Amino acid sequence: MAGNLFSRSLHDLSAAAWFGGSLMGAVGLNGAAAAAKDPKERTRLSTLGWGKWSPVQSAAFGAHAVGGLGLILANKGRVAGQDGVTSNTVIKSIVTIAGMGVTLYSGMLGAKVGKLADQGSEGATEPKPGASEELKNAQKQLKTLQWVIPVISGAVIVMGAHQGEMQRPTNVSKGFLRS
């Protein structure tokens, strides 16, 4: 039980960090940076904040992978035999990996925006008139991704909650009877 508790805790807390950090960054950090008086500071401050978060995010991804693998190993009988568990696990793994990829790509775009910060901007994800196409394109993508990432990480949390519900004794017995 202690190993399963540890794995589940790693899995759930890291997903919460991913979700909460991305949502706070989109609303709080980018919102606050947009209020900077100097247009050049808007993207610079946002980039600095996201840069400070990046190591925590990377650690959360690692913890999530370790926790997820631990849960799969601890529940391998259910994953193999209980109706719906295999498909949930596969879909959740695909969504998680895709979400991590989107998050990492967002970080690369953010670094690009940071390098172009001297052009100034209306906000962290809003270019000012006359900005280069490179900056406009990166900010346009970031504007979308800052909301896509919490949706994806939220979906991972919901799928994890679904997996938890599938572990209820009545659901386990029903799931094995159907398979």
XYZ file of C-alpha atoms in Angstrom:
179
model
C 0.000 0.000 0.000
C 2.806 2.450 0.862
C 4.310 2.094 -2.641
C 0.941 2.674 -4.272
C 0.308 5.696 -2.009
C 3.709 7.115 -2.943
C 3.132 6.552 -6.663
C -0.383 8.015 -6.558
C 0.852 11.033 -4.596
C 3.673 11.684 -7.074
C 1.275 11.236 -9.960
C -1.480 13.493 -8.605
C 0.661 16.244 -7.061
C 2.765 16.587 -10.194
C -0.349 16.813 -12.387
C -1.698 19.456 -10.005
C 1.555 21.420 -10.305
C 1.364 21.213 -14.101
C -2.260 22.371 -14.158
C -1.974 25.013 -11.459
C 1.337 26.382 -12.651
C 0.177 26.745 -16.227
C -3.093 28.391 -15.235
C -1.421 30.748 -12.768
C 1.155 31.671 -15.384
C -1.468 32.446 -18.010
C -3.661 34.465 -15.666
C -1.327 35.815 -13.005
C 2.130 36.085 -14.495
C 1.174 37.084 -18.027
C -1.560 39.353 -16.702
C 0.795 41.107 -14.313
C 3.553 41.420 -16.922
C 1.071 43.053 -19.310
C 0.585 45.809 -16.733
C 4.266 46.836 -16.795
C 4.602 50.477 -17.852
C 7.547 49.868 -20.171
C 6.459 47.819 -23.233
C 9.921 46.187 -23.355
C 9.474 44.930 -19.801
C 6.223 43.127 -20.575
C 7.734 40.210 -22.455
C 10.969 40.322 -20.476
C 9.213 39.927 -17.128
C 6.931 37.202 -18.404
C 9.902 35.322 -19.855
C 11.808 35.622 -16.580
C 8.847 34.312 -14.598
C 8.282 31.362 -16.899
C 12.027 30.663 -16.821
C 11.894 30.433 -13.020
C 8.973 28.006 -13.295
C 10.576 25.812 -15.965
C 12.761 23.676 -13.608
C 9.761 23.041 -11.357
C 7.700 22.073 -14.396
C 10.420 19.699 -15.584
C 10.610 18.099 -12.142
C 6.815 17.732 -12.145
C 6.980 15.941 -15.511
C 9.592 13.543 -14.155
C 7.614 12.925 -10.976
C 4.458 12.365 -13.001
C 6.189 9.769 -15.174
C 7.610 7.945 -12.134
C 4.260 8.043 -10.344
C 2.353 6.939 -13.432
C 4.677 4.011 -14.096
C 4.453 3.032 -10.423
C 0.657 3.010 -10.628
C 0.675 0.957 -13.809
C 3.004 -1.606 -12.229
C 0.991 -1.729 -9.006
C -2.237 -2.207 -10.969
C -0.969 -4.344 -13.863
C -3.613 -7.002 -13.230
C -6.407 -4.436 -13.442
C -4.804 -2.729 -16.441
C -4.706 -6.063 -18.269
C -8.016 -7.524 -17.137
C -10.534 -4.912 -16.043
C -12.860 -3.581 -18.717
C -11.962 0.005 -19.690
C -8.734 0.313 -17.694
C -6.391 -0.459 -20.593
C -8.053 2.046 -22.922
C -8.112 4.747 -20.218
C -4.435 4.129 -19.450
C -3.400 4.252 -23.112
C -5.446 7.377 -23.889
C -4.257 9.115 -20.733
C -0.641 8.268 -21.567
C -1.017 9.672 -25.084
C -2.686 12.853 -23.815
C -0.001 13.248 -21.144
C 2.892 12.847 -23.584
C 1.247 15.190 -26.090
C 0.592 17.731 -23.344
C 4.181 17.568 -22.172
C 5.296 18.128 -25.764
C 2.981 21.129 -26.121
C 4.265 22.515 -22.818
C 7.896 22.120 -23.879
C 7.151 23.739 -27.252
C 5.499 26.610 -25.408
C 8.696 27.024 -23.410
C 10.723 27.234 -26.619
C 8.343 29.884 -27.961
C 8.640 31.776 -24.692
C 12.430 31.762 -24.989
C 12.095 33.156 -28.520
C 9.799 35.919 -27.246
C 12.310 36.676 -24.498
C 15.087 37.137 -27.059
C 12.868 39.590 -28.934
C 11.751 41.465 -25.802
C 13.560 44.649 -26.881
C 10.841 45.131 -29.517
C 8.291 45.698 -26.767
C 4.729 44.434 -26.746
C 1.207 45.136 -25.602
C 1.349 42.119 -23.299
C 3.141 38.828 -22.769
C 1.190 37.261 -25.614
C 0.016 40.373 -27.480
C 2.389 42.014 -29.938
C 2.408 45.742 -30.437
C 1.896 47.308 -33.855
C 5.075 47.178 -35.876
C 6.490 44.087 -34.126
C 8.473 41.663 -36.275
C 6.669 38.707 -37.825
C 8.833 36.389 -35.732
C 7.625 37.998 -32.492
C 4.009 38.220 -33.681
C 3.948 34.542 -34.665
C 5.508 33.365 -31.405
C 3.151 35.488 -29.303
C 0.118 34.376 -31.305
C 0.997 30.728 -30.673
C 1.665 31.392 -27.000
C -1.674 33.160 -26.649
C -3.399 29.938 -27.694
C -1.089 27.514 -25.894
C -1.398 29.313 -22.548
C -5.020 28.054 -22.488
C -4.494 24.733 -24.265
C -1.995 23.561 -21.638
C -4.338 23.872 -18.621
C -7.064 22.144 -20.644
C -4.751 19.226 -21.441
C -3.329 18.972 -17.921
C -6.859 19.246 -16.520
C -7.928 16.382 -18.776
C -5.047 14.300 -17.411
C -6.297 14.989 -13.872
C -9.870 14.040 -14.813
C -8.698 10.804 -16.450
C -6.695 10.046 -13.303
C -9.810 10.628 -11.201
C -11.692 8.270 -13.524
C -9.025 5.649 -12.951
C -9.451 6.124 -9.203
C -13.203 5.572 -9.552
C -12.513 2.430 -11.542
C -10.707 1.060 -8.464
C -13.827 1.075 -6.310
C -14.549 -2.562 -5.376
C -17.928 -2.617 -7.133
C -16.380 -1.213 -10.315
C -13.465 -3.632 -10.197
C -15.749 -6.655 -9.902
C -18.078 -5.363 -12.641
C -15.083 -4.632 -14.882
C -13.660 -8.127 -14.530
C -17.053 -9.706 -15.119
C -17.407 -7.794 -18.427
C -13.960 -8.703 -19.725
